[in-house]
Tab-separated table of C-alpha atoms and ligand atoms in Angstrom:
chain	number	residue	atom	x	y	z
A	1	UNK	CA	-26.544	-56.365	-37.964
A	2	UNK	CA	-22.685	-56.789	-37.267
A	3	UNK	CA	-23.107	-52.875	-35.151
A	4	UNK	CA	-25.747	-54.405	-32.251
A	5	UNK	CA	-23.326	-56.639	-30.105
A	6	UNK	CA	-20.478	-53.775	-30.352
A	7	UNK	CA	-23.711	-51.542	-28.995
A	8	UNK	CA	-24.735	-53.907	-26.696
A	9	UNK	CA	-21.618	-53.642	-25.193
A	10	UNK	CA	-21.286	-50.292	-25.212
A	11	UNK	CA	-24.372	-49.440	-23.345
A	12	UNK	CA	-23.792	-52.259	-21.409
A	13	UNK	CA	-20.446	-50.631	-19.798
A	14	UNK	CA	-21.851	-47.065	-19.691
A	15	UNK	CA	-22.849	-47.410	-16.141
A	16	UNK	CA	-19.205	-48.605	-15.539
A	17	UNK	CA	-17.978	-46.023	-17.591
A	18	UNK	CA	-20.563	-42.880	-15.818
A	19	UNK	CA	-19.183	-44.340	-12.271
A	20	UNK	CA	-15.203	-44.640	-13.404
A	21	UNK	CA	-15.772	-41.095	-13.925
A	22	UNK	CA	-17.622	-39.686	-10.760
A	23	UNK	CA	-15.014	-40.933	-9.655
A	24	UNK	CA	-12.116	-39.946	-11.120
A	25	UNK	CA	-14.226	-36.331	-10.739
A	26	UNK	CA	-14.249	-36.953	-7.036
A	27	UNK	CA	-10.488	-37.356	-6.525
A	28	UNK	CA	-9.973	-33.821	-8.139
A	29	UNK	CA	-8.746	-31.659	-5.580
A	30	UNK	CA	-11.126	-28.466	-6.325
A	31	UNK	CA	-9.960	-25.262	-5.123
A	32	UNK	CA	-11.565	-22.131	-5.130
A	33	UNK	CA	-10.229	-18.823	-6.454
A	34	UNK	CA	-12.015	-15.597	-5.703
A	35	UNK	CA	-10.701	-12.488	-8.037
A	36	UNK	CA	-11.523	-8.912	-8.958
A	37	UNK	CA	-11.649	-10.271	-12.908
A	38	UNK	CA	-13.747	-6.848	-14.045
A	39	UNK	CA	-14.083	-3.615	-12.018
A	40	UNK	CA	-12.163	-0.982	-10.463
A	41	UNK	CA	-9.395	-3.226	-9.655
A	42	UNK	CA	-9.347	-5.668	-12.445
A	43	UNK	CA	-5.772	-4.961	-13.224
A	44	UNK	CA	-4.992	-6.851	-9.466
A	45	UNK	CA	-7.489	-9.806	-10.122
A	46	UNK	CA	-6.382	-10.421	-13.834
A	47	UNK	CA	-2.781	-10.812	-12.695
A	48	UNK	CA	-3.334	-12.647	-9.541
A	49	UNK	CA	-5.274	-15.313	-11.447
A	50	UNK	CA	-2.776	-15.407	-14.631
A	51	UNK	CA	-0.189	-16.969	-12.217
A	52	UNK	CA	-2.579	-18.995	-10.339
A	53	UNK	CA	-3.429	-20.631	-13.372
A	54	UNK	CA	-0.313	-21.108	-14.289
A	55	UNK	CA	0.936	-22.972	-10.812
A	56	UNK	CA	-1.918	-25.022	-11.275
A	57	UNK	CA	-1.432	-26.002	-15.107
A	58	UNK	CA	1.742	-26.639	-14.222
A	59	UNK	CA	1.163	-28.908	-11.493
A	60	UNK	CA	-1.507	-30.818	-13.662
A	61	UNK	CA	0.960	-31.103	-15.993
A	62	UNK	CA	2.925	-32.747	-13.706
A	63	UNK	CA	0.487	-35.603	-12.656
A	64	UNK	CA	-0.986	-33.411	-9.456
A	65	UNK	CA	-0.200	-34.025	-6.215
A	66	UNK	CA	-0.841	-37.327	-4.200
A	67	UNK	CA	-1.943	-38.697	-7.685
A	68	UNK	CA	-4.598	-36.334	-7.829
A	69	UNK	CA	-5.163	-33.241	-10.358
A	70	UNK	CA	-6.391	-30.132	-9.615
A	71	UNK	CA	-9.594	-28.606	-10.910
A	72	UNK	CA	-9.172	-24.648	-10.201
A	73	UNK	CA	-12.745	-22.777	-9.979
A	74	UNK	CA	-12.472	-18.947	-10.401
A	75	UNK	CA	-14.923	-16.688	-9.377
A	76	UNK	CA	-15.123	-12.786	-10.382
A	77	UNK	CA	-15.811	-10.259	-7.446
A	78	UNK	CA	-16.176	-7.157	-9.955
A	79	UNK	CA	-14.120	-5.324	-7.303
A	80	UNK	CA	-17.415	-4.797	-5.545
A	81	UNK	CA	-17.718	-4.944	-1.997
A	82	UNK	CA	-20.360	-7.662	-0.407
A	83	UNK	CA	-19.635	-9.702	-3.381
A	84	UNK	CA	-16.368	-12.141	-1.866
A	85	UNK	CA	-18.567	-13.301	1.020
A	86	UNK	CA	-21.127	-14.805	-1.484
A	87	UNK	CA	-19.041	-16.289	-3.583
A	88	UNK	CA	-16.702	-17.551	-1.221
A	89	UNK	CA	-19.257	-19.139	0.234
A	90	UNK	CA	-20.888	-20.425	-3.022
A	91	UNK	CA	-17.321	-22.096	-3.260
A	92	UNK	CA	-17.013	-23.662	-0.122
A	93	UNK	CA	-20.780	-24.534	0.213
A	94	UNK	CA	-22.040	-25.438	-3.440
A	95	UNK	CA	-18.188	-26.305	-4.959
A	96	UNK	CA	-17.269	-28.680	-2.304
A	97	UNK	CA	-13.199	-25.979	-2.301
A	98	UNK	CA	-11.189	-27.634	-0.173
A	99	UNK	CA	-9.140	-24.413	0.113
A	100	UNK	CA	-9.982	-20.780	-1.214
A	101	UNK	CA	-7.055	-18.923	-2.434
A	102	UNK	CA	-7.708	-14.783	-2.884
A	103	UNK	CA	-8.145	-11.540	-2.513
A	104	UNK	CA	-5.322	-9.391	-3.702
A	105	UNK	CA	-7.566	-6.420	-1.853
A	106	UNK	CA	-7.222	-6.398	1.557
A	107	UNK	CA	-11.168	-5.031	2.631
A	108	UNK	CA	-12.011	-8.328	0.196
A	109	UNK	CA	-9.820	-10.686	1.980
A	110	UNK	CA	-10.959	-9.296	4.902
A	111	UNK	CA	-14.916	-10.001	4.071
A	112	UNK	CA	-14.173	-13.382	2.363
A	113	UNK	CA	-11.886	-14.695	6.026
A	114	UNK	CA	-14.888	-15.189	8.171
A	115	UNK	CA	-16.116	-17.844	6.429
A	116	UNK	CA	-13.275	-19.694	5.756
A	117	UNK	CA	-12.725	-19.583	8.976
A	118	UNK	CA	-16.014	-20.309	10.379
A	119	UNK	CA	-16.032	-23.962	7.313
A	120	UNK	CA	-12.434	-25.133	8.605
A	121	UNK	CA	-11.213	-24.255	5.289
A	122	UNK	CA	-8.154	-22.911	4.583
A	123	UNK	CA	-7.548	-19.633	2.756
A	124	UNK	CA	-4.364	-18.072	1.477
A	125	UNK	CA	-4.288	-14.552	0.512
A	126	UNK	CA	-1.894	-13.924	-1.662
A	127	UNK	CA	-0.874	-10.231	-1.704
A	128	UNK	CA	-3.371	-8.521	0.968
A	129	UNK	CA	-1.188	-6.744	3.357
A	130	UNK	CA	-3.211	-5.405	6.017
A	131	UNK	CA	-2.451	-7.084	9.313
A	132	UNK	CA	-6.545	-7.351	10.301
A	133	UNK	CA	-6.928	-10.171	7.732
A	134	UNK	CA	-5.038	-13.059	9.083
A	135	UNK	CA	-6.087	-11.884	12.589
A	136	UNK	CA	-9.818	-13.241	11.310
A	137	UNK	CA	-8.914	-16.562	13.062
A	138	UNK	CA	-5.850	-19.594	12.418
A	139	UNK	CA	-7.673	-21.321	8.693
A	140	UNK	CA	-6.520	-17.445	7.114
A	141	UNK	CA	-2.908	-17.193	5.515
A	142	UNK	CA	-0.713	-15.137	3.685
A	143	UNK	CA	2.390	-15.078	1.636
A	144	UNK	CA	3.163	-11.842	1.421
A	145	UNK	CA	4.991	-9.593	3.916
A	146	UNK	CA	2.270	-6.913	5.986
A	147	UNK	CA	1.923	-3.199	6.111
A	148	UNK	CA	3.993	-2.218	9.143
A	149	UNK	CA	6.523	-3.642	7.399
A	150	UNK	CA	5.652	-1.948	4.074
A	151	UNK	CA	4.518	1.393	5.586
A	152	UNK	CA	8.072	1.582	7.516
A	153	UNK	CA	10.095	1.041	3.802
A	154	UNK	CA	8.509	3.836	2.332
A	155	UNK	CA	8.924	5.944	5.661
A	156	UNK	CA	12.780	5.124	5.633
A	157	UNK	CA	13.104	5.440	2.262
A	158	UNK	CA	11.339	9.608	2.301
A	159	UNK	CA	13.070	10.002	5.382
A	160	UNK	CA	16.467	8.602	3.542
A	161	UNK	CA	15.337	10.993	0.752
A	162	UNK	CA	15.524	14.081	2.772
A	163	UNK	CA	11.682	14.856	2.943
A	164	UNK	CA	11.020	16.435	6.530
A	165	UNK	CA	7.485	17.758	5.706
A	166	UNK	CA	5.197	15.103	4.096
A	167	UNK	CA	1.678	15.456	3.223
A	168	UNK	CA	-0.806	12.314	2.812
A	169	UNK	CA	-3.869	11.539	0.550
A	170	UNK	CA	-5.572	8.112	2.445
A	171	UNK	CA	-8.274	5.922	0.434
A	172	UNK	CA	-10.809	5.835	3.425
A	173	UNK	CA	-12.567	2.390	1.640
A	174	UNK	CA	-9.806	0.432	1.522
A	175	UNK	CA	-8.640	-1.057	4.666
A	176	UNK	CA	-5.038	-1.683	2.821
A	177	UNK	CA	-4.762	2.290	2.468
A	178	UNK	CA	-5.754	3.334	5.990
A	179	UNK	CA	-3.392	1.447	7.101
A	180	UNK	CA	-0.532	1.993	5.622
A	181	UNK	CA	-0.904	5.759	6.422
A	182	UNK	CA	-0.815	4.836	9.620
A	183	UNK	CA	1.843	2.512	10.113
A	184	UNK	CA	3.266	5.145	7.240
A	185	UNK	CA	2.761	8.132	9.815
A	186	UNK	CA	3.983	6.028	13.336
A	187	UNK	CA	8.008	5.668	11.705
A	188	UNK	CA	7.685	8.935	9.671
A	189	UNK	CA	7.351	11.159	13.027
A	190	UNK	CA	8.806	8.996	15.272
A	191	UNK	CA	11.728	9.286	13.042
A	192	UNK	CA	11.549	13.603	12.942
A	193	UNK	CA	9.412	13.582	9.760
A	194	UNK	CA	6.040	15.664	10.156
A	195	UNK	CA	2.437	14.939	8.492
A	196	UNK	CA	1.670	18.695	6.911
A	197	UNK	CA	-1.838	17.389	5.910
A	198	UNK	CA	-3.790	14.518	6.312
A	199	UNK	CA	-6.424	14.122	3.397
A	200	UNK	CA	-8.864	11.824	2.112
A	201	UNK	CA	-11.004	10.374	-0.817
A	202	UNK	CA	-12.546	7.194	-1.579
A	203	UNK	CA	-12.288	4.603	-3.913
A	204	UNK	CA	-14.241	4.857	-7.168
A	205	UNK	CA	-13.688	9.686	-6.891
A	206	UNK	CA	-12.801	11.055	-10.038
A	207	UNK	CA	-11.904	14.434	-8.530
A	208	UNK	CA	-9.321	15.354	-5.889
A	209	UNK	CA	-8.565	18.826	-7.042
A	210	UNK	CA	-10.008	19.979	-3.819
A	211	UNK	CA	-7.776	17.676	-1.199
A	212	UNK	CA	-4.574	18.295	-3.684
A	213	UNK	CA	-5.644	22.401	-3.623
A	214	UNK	CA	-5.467	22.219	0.323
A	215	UNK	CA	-2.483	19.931	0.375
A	216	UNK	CA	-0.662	22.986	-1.835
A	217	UNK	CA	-0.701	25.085	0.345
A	218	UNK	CA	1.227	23.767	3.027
A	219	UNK	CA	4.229	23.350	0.403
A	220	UNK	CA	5.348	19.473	1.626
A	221	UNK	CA	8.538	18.069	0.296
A	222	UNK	CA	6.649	15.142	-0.743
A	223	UNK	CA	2.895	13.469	-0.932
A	224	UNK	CA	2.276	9.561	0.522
A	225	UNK	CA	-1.026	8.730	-1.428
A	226	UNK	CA	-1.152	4.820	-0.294
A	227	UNK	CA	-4.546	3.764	-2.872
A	228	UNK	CA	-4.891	1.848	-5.892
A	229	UNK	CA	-3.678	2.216	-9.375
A	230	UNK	CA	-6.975	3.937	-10.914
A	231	UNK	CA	-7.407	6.669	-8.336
A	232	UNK	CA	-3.926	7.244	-8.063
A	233	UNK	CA	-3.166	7.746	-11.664
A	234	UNK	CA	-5.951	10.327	-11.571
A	235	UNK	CA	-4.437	12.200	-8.291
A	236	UNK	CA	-1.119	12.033	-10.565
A	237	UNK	CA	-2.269	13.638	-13.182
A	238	UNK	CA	-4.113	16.528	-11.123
A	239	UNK	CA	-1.514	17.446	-8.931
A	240	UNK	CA	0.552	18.460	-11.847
A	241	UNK	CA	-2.190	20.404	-13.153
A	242	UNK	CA	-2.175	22.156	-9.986
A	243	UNK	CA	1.420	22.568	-10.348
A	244	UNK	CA	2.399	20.479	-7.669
A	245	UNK	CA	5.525	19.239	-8.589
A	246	UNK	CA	6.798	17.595	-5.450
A	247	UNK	CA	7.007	13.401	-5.925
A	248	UNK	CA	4.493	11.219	-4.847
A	249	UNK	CA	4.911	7.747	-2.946
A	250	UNK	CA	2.681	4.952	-2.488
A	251	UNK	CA	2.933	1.138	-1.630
A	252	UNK	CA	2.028	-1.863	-3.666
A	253	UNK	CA	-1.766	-0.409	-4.290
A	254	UNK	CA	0.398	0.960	-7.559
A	255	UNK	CA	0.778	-1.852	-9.058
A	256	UNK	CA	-0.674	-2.772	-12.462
A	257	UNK	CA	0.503	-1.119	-16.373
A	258	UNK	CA	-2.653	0.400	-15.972
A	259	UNK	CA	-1.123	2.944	-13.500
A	260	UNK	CA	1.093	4.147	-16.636
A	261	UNK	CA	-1.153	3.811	-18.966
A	262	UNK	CA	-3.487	6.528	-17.485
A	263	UNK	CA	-0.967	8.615	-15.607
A	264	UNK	CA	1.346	9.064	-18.477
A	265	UNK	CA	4.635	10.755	-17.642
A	266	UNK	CA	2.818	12.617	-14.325
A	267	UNK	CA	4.170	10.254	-12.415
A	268	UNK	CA	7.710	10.841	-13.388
A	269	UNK	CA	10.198	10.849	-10.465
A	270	UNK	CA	7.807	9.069	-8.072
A	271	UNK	CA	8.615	5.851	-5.781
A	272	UNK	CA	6.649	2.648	-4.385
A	273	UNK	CA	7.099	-0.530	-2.248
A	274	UNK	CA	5.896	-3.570	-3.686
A	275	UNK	CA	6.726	-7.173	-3.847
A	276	UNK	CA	8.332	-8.278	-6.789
A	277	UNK	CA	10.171	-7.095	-10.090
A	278	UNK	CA	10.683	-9.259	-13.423
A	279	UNK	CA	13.882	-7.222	-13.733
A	280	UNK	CA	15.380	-9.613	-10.681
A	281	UNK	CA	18.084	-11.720	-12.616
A	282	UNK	CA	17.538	-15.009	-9.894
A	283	UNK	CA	17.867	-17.725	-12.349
A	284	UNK	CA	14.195	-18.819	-10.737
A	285	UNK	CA	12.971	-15.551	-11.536
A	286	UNK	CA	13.707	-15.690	-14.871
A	287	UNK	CA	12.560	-18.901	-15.458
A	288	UNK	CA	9.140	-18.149	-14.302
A	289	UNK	CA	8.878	-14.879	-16.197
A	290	UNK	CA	9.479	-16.938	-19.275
A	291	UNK	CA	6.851	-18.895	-18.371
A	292	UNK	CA	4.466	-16.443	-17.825
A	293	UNK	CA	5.252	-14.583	-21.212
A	294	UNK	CA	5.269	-17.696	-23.363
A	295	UNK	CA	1.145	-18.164	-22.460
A	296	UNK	CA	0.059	-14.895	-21.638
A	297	UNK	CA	2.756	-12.736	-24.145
A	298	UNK	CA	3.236	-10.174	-21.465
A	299	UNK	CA	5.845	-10.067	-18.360
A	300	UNK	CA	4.310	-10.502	-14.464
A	301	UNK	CA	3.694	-8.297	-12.355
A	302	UNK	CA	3.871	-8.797	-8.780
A	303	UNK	CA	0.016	-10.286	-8.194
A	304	UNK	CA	1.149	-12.532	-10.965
A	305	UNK	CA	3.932	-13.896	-9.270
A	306	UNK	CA	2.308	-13.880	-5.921
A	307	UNK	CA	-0.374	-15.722	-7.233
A	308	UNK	CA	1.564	-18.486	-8.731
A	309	UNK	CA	3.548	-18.996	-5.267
A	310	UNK	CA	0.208	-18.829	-3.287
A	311	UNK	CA	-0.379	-22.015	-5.438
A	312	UNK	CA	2.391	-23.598	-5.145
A	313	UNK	CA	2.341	-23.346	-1.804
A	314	UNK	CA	-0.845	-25.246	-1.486
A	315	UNK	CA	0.203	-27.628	-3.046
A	316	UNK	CA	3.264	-28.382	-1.312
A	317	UNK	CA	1.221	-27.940	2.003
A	318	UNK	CA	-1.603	-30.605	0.594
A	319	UNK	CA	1.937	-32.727	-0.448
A	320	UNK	CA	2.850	-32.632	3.421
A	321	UNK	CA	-0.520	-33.016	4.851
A	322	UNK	CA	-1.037	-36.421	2.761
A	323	UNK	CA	-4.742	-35.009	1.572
A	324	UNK	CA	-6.804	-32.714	1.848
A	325	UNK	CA	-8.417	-32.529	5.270
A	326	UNK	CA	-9.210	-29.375	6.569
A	327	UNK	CA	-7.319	-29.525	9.637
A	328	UNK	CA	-4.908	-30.921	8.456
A	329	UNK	CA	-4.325	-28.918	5.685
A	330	UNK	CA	-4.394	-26.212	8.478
A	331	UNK	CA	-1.295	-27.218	10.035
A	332	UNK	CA	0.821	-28.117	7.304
A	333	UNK	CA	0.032	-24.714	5.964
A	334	UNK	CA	1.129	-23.543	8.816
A	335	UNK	CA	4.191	-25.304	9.191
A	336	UNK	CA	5.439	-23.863	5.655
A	337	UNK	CA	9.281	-23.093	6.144
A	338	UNK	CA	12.089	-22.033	3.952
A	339	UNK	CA	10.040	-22.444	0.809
A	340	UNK	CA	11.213	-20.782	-2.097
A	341	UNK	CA	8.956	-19.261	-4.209
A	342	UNK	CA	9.108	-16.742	-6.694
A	343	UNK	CA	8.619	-14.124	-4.741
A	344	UNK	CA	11.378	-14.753	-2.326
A	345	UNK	CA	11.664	-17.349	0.604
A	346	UNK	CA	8.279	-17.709	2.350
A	347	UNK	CA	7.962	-18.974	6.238
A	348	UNK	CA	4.719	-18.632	7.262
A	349	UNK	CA	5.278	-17.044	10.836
A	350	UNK	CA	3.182	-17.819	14.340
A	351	UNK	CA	0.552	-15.068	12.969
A	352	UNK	CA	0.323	-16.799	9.561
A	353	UNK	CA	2.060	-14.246	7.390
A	354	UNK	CA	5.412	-14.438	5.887
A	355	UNK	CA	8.281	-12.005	6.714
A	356	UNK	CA	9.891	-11.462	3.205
A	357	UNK	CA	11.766	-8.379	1.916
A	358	UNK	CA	10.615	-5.512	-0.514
A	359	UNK	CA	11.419	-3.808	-3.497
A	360	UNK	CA	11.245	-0.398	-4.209
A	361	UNK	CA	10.393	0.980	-7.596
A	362	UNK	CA	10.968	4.532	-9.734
A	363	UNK	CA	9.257	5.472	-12.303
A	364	UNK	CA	10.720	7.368	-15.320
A	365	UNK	CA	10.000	8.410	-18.636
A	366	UNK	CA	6.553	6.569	-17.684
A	367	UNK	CA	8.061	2.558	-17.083
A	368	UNK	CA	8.622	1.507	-13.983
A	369	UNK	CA	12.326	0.841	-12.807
A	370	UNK	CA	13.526	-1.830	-9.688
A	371	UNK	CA	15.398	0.798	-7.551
A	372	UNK	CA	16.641	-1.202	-4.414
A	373	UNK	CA	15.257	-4.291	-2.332
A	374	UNK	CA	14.771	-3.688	1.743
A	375	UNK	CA	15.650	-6.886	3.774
A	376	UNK	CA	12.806	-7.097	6.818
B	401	LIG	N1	-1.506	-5.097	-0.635
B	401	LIG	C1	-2.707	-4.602	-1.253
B	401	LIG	C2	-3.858	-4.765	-0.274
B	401	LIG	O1	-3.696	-5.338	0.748
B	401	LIG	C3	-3.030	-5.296	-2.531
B	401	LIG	C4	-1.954	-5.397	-3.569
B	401	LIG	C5	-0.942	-6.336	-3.471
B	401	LIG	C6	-1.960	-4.585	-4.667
B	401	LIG	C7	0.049	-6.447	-4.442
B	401	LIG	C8	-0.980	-4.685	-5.621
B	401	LIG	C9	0.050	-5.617	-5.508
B	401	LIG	O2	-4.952	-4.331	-0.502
């Protein structure tokens, strides 16, 4: 008989309780993740959202910002096309995101930036490179450098390398690999370099015998195949059984053990521009790749670090803005200076992208090796 007035009291200050908390549930700050988790490109997605989470655990941990947590929501995009514009919108629309962070992919940045855009609701992409995507309209970010940039490296660096005659192998799905041939191709023969042969395949081909075959023939000194890690592997791998032996380059598209771990030793020899290398001995560096091997046991790659900063960053721009008003948020994004993330120091610049440097990597016996970093 003793139990009933403890229960009366309980049920008594459940309603109390249920409101305390809705509310406390309110005053999360949600934002929205979208990710290629499984597909063709889940090597970018799984990475990008590893350090994600971590920024965000991290800045739970640390009692949130404005004495509010964050509650991250994480969609998967299964690297399929038409899927970031419904669950983007699911996000904004159903999730109540006050800010969408994503895509690695450029074409699914690019699909997802219209509606951010068109909700007032900021979006921060953290490693698409294509210019188009921050063009969309002034709610779409970046914090990573673009592909004139990028596509100028890699023409300096085959042009440094003594390769007059280069040949090129374009993804024609991917907005990121069309252009960066082209902004590839404007330095290379502005600069005396010529384009031997300009070939294409899409995303998701198994066989590029034929394009490799033609590309033979006209004997270039090198081969700029600017795709993603699963197709290029494969090209890799062909062209030496074709007996090309001539090296390949590519941009950041390479990114991912995966690349390796399919390619083997064909891609011996080779080069690539990317964004980031856990061999960088910056103290901060360090610390965060200790970080990020202590809870996932493996060392970042560069989506991993990019996606922790693009984090961080909102946060620090929600910090500034004093909540988490659209337009607000908005301009205090914008007004990110000096920052220094992981990935170097970020400025977002008049067009909403940062200016940062790159790296350029080798890869040998099959691992991948930091070779130089290019200042913009
Ligand atoms: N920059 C690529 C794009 O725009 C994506 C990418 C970034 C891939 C970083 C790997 C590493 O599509």
């Amino acid at each position: 008989m003793r139990i009933l007035p403890i229960l009366k009291h309980a049920l008594c200050s459940l309603p109390l309780f249920l409101t305390a908390t809705a509310a406390f549930a309110q005053n999360e700050i949600i934002v929205g993740e979208f990710a290629s988790l499984t597909g063709g490109s889940a090597s970018f997605g799984q990475s990008s959202h590893k350090g994600t989470q971590l920024a965000i655990d991290e800045l739970n941990a640390a009692g949130g910002v404005l004495g509010r947590k964050f509650k991250l929501i994480t969609e998967d995009d299964q690297s399929l096309a038409g899927q970031p514009a419904t669950i983007v919108r699911k996000l904004i629309t159903q999730d109540k995101a006050i800010a969408i962070l994503g895509e690695v992919a450029s074409s699914k940045s690019l699909e997802a930036a219209p509606i951010c855009q068109q909700n007032n609701i900021p979006m921060i992409s953290p490693a698409s490179t294509n210019p188009k995507v921050t063009e969309v309209g002034n709610y779409v970010f970046r914090i990573c450098f673009i592909d004139p940039f990028q596509g100028t490296v890699m023409s300096k660096f085959a042009l440094g390398k003594g390769y007059k005659k280069v040949a090129l192998l374009t993804d024609v799905k991917q907005d990121y690999s069309v252009g960066l041939s082209e902004f590839f191709v404007k330095h290379f023969t502005a600069n005396g370099g010529a384009i031997v042969k300009d070939q294409k395949f899409s995303t998701g081909d198994k066989d590029f015998k034929a394009q490799l075959t033609s590309i033979k023939t006209t004997k270039p000194d090198a081969i700029f195949v600017p795709g993603y890690y699963g197709e290029v592997a494969l090209i890799a791998k062909q062209a030496r059984q074709l007996g090309i032996k001539v090296p390949l380059l590519g941009g950041d598209g390479w990114v991912g053990d995966s690349l390796l771990k399919v390619a083997g030793n064909s891609l011996d020899g080779c080069f690539f521009s990317s964004h980031f290398s856990a061999e960088d001995k910056t103290p901060a560096v360090q610390d965060f790749v200790k970080k990020y091997q202590a809870k996932y046991g493996q060392a970042p790659d560069d989506m991993g670090a990019l996606g922790y900063d693009s984090a961080m960053i909102l946060a620090d721009a929600i910090k500034r803005a004093g909540g988490t008003d659209g337009a607000k948020l908005r301009d205090a994004i914008a007004a990110t200076k000096d920052y220094k993330a992981i990935t170097g120091v970020i400025t977002i610049d008049e067009k909403r992208n940062a200016s940062k440097s790159a790296v350029i990597m080798a890869i040998e016996n099959a691992g991948f090796k930091f070779l130089e970093t290019v200042a913009p």
